[in-house]
PDB file of C-alpha atoms and ligand atoms in Angstrom:
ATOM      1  CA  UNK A   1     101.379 -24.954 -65.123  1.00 87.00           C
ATOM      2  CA  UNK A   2      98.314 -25.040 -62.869  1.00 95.00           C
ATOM      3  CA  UNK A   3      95.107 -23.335 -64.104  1.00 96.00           C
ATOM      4  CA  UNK A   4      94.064 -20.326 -61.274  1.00 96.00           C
ATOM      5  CA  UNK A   5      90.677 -22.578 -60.236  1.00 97.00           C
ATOM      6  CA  UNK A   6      92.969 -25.689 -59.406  1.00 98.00           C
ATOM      7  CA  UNK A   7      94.996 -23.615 -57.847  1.00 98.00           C
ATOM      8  CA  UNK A   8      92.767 -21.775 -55.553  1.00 98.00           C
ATOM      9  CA  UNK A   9      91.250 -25.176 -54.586  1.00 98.00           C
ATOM     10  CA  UNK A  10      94.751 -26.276 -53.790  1.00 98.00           C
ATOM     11  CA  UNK A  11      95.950 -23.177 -51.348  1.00 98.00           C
ATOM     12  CA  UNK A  12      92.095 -23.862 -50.228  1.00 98.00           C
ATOM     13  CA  UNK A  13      93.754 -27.387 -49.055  1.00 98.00           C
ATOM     14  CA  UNK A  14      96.775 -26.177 -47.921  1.00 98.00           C
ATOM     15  CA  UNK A  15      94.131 -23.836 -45.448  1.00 98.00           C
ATOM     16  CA  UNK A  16      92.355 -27.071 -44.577  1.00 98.00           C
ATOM     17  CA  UNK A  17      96.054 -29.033 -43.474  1.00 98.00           C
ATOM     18  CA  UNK A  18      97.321 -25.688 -41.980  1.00 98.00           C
ATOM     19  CA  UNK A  19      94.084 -25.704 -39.595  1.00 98.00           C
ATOM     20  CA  UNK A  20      93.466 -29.530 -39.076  1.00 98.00           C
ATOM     21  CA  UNK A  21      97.279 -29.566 -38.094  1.00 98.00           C
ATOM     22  CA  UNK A  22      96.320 -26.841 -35.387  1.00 98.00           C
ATOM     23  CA  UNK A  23      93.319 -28.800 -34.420  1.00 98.00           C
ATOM     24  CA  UNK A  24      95.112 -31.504 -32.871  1.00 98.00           C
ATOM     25  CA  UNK A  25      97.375 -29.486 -31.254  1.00 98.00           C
ATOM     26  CA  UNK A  26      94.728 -28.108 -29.079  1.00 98.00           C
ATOM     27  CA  UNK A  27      93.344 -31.719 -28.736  1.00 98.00           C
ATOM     28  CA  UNK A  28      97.473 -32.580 -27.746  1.00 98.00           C
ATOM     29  CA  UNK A  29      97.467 -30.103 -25.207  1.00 98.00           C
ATOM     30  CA  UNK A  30      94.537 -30.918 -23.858  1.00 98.00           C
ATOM     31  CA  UNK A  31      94.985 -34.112 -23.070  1.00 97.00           C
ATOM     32  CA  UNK A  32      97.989 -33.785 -22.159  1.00 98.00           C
ATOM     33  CA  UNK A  33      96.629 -31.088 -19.091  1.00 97.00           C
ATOM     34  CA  UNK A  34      94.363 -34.128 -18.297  1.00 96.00           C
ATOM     35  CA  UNK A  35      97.208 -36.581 -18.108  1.00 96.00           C
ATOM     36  CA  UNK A  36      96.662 -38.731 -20.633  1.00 96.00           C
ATOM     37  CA  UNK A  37     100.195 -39.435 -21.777  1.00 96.00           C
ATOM     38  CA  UNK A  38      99.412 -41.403 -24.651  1.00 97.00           C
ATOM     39  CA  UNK A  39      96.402 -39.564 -26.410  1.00 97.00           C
ATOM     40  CA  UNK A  40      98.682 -36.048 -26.136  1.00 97.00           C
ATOM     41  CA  UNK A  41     101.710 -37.714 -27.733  1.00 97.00           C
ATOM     42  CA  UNK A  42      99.322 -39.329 -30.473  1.00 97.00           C
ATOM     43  CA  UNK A  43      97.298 -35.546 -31.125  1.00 97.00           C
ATOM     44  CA  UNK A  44     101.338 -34.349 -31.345  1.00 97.00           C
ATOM     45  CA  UNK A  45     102.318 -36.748 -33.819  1.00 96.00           C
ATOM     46  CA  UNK A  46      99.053 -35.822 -35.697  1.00 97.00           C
ATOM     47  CA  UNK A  47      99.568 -32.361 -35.676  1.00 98.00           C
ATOM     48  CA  UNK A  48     103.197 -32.958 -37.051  1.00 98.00           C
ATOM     49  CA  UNK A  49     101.432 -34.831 -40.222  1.00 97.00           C
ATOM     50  CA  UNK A  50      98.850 -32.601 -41.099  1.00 98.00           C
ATOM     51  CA  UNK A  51     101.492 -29.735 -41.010  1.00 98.00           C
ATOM     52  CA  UNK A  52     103.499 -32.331 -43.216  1.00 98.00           C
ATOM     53  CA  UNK A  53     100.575 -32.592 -45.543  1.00 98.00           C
ATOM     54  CA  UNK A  54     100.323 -28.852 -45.984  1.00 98.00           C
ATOM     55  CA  UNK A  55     103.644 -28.735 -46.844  1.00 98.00           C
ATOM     56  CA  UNK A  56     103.793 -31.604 -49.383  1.00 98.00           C
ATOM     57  CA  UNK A  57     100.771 -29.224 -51.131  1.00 98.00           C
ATOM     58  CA  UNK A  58     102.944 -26.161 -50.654  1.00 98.00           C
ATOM     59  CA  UNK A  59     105.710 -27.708 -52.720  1.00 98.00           C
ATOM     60  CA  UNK A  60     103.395 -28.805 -55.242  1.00 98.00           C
ATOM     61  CA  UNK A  61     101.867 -25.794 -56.008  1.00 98.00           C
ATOM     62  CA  UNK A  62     105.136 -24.193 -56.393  1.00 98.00           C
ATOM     63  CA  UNK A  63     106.497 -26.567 -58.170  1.00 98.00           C
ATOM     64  CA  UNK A  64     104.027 -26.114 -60.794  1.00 97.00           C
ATOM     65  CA  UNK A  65     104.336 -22.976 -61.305  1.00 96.00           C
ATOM     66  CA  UNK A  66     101.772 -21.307 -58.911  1.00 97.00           C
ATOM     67  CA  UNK A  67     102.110 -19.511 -55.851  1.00 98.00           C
ATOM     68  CA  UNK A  68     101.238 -21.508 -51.818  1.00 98.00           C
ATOM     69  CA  UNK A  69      99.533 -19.430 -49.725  1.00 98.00           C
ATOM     70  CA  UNK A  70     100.379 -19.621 -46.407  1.00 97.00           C
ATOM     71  CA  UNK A  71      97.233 -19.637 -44.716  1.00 96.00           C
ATOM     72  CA  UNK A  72      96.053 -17.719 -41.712  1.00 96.00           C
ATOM     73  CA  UNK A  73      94.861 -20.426 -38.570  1.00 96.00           C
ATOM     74  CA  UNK A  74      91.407 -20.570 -36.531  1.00 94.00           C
ATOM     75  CA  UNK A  75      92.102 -20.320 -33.109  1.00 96.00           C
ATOM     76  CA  UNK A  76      91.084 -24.669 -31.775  1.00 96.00           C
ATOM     77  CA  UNK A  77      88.880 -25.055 -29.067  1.00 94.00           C
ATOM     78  CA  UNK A  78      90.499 -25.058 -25.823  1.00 94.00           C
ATOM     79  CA  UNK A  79      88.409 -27.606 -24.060  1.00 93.00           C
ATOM     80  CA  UNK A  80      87.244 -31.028 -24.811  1.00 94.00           C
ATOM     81  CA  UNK A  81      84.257 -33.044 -22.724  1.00 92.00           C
ATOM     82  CA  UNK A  82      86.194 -36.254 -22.675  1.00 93.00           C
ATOM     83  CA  UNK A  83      88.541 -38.729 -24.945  1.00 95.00           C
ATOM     84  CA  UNK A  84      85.247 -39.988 -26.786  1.00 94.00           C
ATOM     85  CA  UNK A  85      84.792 -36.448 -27.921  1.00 94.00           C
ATOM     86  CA  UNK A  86      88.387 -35.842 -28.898  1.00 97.00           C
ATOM     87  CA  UNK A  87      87.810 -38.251 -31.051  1.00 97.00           C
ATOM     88  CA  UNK A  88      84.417 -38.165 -32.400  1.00 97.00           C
ATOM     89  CA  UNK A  89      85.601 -34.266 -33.435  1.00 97.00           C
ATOM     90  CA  UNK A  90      88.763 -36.313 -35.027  1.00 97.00           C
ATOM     91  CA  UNK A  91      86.317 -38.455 -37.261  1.00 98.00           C
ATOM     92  CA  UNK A  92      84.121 -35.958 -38.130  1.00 98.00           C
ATOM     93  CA  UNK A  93      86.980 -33.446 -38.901  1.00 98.00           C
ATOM     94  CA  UNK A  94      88.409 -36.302 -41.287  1.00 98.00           C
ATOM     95  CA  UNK A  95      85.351 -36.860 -43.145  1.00 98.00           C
ATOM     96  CA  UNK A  96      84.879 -32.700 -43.683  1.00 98.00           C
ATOM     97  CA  UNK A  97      88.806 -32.574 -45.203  1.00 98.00           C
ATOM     98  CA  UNK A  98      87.784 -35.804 -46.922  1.00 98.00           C
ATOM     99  CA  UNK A  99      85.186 -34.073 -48.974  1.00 98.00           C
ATOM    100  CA  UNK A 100      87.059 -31.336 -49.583  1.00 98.00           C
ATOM    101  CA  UNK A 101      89.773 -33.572 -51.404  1.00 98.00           C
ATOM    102  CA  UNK A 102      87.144 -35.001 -53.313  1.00 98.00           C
ATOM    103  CA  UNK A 103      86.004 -31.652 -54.684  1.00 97.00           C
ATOM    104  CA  UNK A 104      89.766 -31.079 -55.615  1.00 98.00           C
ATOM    105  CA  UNK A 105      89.791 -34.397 -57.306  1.00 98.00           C
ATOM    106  CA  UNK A 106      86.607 -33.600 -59.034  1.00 98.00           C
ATOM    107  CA  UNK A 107      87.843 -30.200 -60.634  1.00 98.00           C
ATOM    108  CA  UNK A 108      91.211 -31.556 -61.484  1.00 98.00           C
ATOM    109  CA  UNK A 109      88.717 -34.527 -63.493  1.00 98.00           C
ATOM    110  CA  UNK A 110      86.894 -31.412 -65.173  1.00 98.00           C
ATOM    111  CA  UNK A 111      89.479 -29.334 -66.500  1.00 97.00           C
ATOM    112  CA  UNK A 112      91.429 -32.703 -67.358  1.00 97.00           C
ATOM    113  CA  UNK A 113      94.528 -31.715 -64.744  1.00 97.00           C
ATOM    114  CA  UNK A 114      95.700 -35.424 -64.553  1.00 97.00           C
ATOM    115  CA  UNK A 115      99.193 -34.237 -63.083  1.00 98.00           C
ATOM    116  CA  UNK A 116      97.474 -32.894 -60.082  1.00 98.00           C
ATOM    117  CA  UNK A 117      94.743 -36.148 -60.183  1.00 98.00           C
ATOM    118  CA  UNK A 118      97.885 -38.247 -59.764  1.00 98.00           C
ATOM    119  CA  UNK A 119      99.011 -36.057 -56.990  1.00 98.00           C
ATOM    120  CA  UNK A 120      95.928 -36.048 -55.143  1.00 98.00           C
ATOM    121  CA  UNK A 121      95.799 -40.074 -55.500  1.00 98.00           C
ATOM    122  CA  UNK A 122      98.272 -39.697 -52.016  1.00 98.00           C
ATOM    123  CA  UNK A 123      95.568 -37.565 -50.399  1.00 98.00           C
ATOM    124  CA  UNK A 124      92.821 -39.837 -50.976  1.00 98.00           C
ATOM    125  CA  UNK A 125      94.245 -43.177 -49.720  1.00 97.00           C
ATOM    126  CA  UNK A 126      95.497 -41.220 -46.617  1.00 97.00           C
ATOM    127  CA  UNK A 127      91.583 -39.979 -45.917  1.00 97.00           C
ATOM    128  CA  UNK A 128      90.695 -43.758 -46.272  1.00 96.00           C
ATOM    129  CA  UNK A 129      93.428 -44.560 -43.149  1.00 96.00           C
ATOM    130  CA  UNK A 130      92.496 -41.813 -41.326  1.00 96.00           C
ATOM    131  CA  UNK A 131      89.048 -42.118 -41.064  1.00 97.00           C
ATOM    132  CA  UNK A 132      89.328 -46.256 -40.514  1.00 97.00           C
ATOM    133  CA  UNK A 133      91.816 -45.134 -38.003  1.00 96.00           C
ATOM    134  CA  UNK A 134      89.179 -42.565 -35.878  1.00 96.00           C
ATOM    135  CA  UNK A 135      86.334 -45.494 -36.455  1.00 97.00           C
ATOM    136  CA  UNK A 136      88.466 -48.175 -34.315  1.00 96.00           C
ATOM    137  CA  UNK A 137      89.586 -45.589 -31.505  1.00 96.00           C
ATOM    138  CA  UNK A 138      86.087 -44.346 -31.032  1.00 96.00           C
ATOM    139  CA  UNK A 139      85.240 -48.314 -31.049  1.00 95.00           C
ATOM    140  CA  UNK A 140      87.090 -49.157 -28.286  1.00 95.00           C
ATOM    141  CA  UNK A 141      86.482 -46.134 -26.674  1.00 95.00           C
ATOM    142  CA  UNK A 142      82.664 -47.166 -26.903  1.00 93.00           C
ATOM    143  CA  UNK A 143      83.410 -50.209 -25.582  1.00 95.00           C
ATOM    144  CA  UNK A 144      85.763 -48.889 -22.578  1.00 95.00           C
ATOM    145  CA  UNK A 145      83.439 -46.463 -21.911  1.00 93.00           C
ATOM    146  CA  UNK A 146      83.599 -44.566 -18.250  1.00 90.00           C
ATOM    147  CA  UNK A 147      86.135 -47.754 -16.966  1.00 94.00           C
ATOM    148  CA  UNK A 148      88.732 -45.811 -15.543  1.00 93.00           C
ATOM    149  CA  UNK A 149      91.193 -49.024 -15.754  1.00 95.00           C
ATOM    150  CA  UNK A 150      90.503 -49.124 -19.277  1.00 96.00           C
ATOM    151  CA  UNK A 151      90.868 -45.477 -20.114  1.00 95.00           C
ATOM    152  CA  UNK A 152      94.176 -45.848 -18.328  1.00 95.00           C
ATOM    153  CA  UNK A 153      95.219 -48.906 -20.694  1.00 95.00           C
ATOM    154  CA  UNK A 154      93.642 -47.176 -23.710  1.00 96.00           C
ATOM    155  CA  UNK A 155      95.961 -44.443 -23.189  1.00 96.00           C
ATOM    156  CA  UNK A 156      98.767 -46.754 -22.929  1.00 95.00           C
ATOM    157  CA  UNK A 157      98.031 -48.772 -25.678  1.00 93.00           C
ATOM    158  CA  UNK A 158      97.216 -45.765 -28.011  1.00 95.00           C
ATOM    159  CA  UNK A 159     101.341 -44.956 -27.788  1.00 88.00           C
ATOM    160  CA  UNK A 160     101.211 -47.981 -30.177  1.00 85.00           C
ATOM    161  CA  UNK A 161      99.000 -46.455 -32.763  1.00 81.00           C
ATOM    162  CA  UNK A 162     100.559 -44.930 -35.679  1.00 70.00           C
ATOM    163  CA  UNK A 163      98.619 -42.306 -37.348  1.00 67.00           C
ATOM    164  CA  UNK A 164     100.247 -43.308 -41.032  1.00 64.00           C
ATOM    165  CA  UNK A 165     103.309 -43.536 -42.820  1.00 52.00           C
ATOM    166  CA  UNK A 166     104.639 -40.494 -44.764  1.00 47.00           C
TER     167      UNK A 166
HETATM  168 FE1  FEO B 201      95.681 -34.250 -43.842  1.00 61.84          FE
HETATM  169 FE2  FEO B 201      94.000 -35.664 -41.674  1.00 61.84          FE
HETATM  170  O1  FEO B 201      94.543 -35.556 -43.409  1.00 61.84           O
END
């Protein structure tokens, strides 16, 4: 049975998944309006996995006896200055949720909740890719800078790039 605080952090990080999950769906879209093939398809598979995320919490809080909230979603931005800011937001996004599961990880610590410590284990090694994974786009994208040649193989070469395995 989950103690009310852990859970309220919990639905607090199914909110977080919900949203980050419709974050990259505007980012999809966007670049996909722009024609970058391979950035849209890579925000899309993104989205999919945060919404996968929320739902892996969902079941979890249900399972143990509490109730998911399914969360109400901030409306994304629309427009983004360019792929190095796509992804900049990305990284920065990743480090906010980041901090959030370590403030879930923290409580579950205080009030001894090692079930849901064990379950959050998942969460934290998946920040760790994620946030590696933003670091070494934003890299290259450094690197390509305003090249249009290599914006046009980045966006080849990101169809490549899997976000993580589920
Ligand atoms: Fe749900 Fe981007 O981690």
């Amino acid at each position: 049975m989950l103690i009310s605080e852990i859970e309220k952090v919990l639905n607090e990080q199914i909110s977080a998944e919900a949203n980050s999950s419709q974050y990259y769906l505007a980012m999809a879209s966007w670049a996909e309006t722009k024609g970058f093939e391979g950035v849209s398809s890579f925000f899309y598979n993104h989205s999919n996995e945060e919404r996968e995320h929320m739902l892996k919490l969902i079941k979890y809080v249900n399972e143990r006896g509490g109730h998911a909230i399914v969360p109400e979603l901030k409306k994304p931005p629309k427009v983004f200055d360019c792929l190095a800011h796509v992804f900049q937001n990305l990284l920065d996004h990743e480090i906010v949720v980041s901090k959030k599961i370590n403030l879930v990880v923290d409580l579950c610590l205080k009030h001894k909740d090692y079930t849901t410590h064990n379950f959050m284990q998942w969460y934290v090694a998946e920040q760790i890719e994620e946030e590696a994974l933003a670091r070494m786009i934003l890299d290259k994208l450094k690197l390509i800078g305003d090249d249009k040649g290599g914006l046009y193989l980045f966006d080849r070469d990101i169809l490549q790039i899997k976000v993580s395995e589920n």
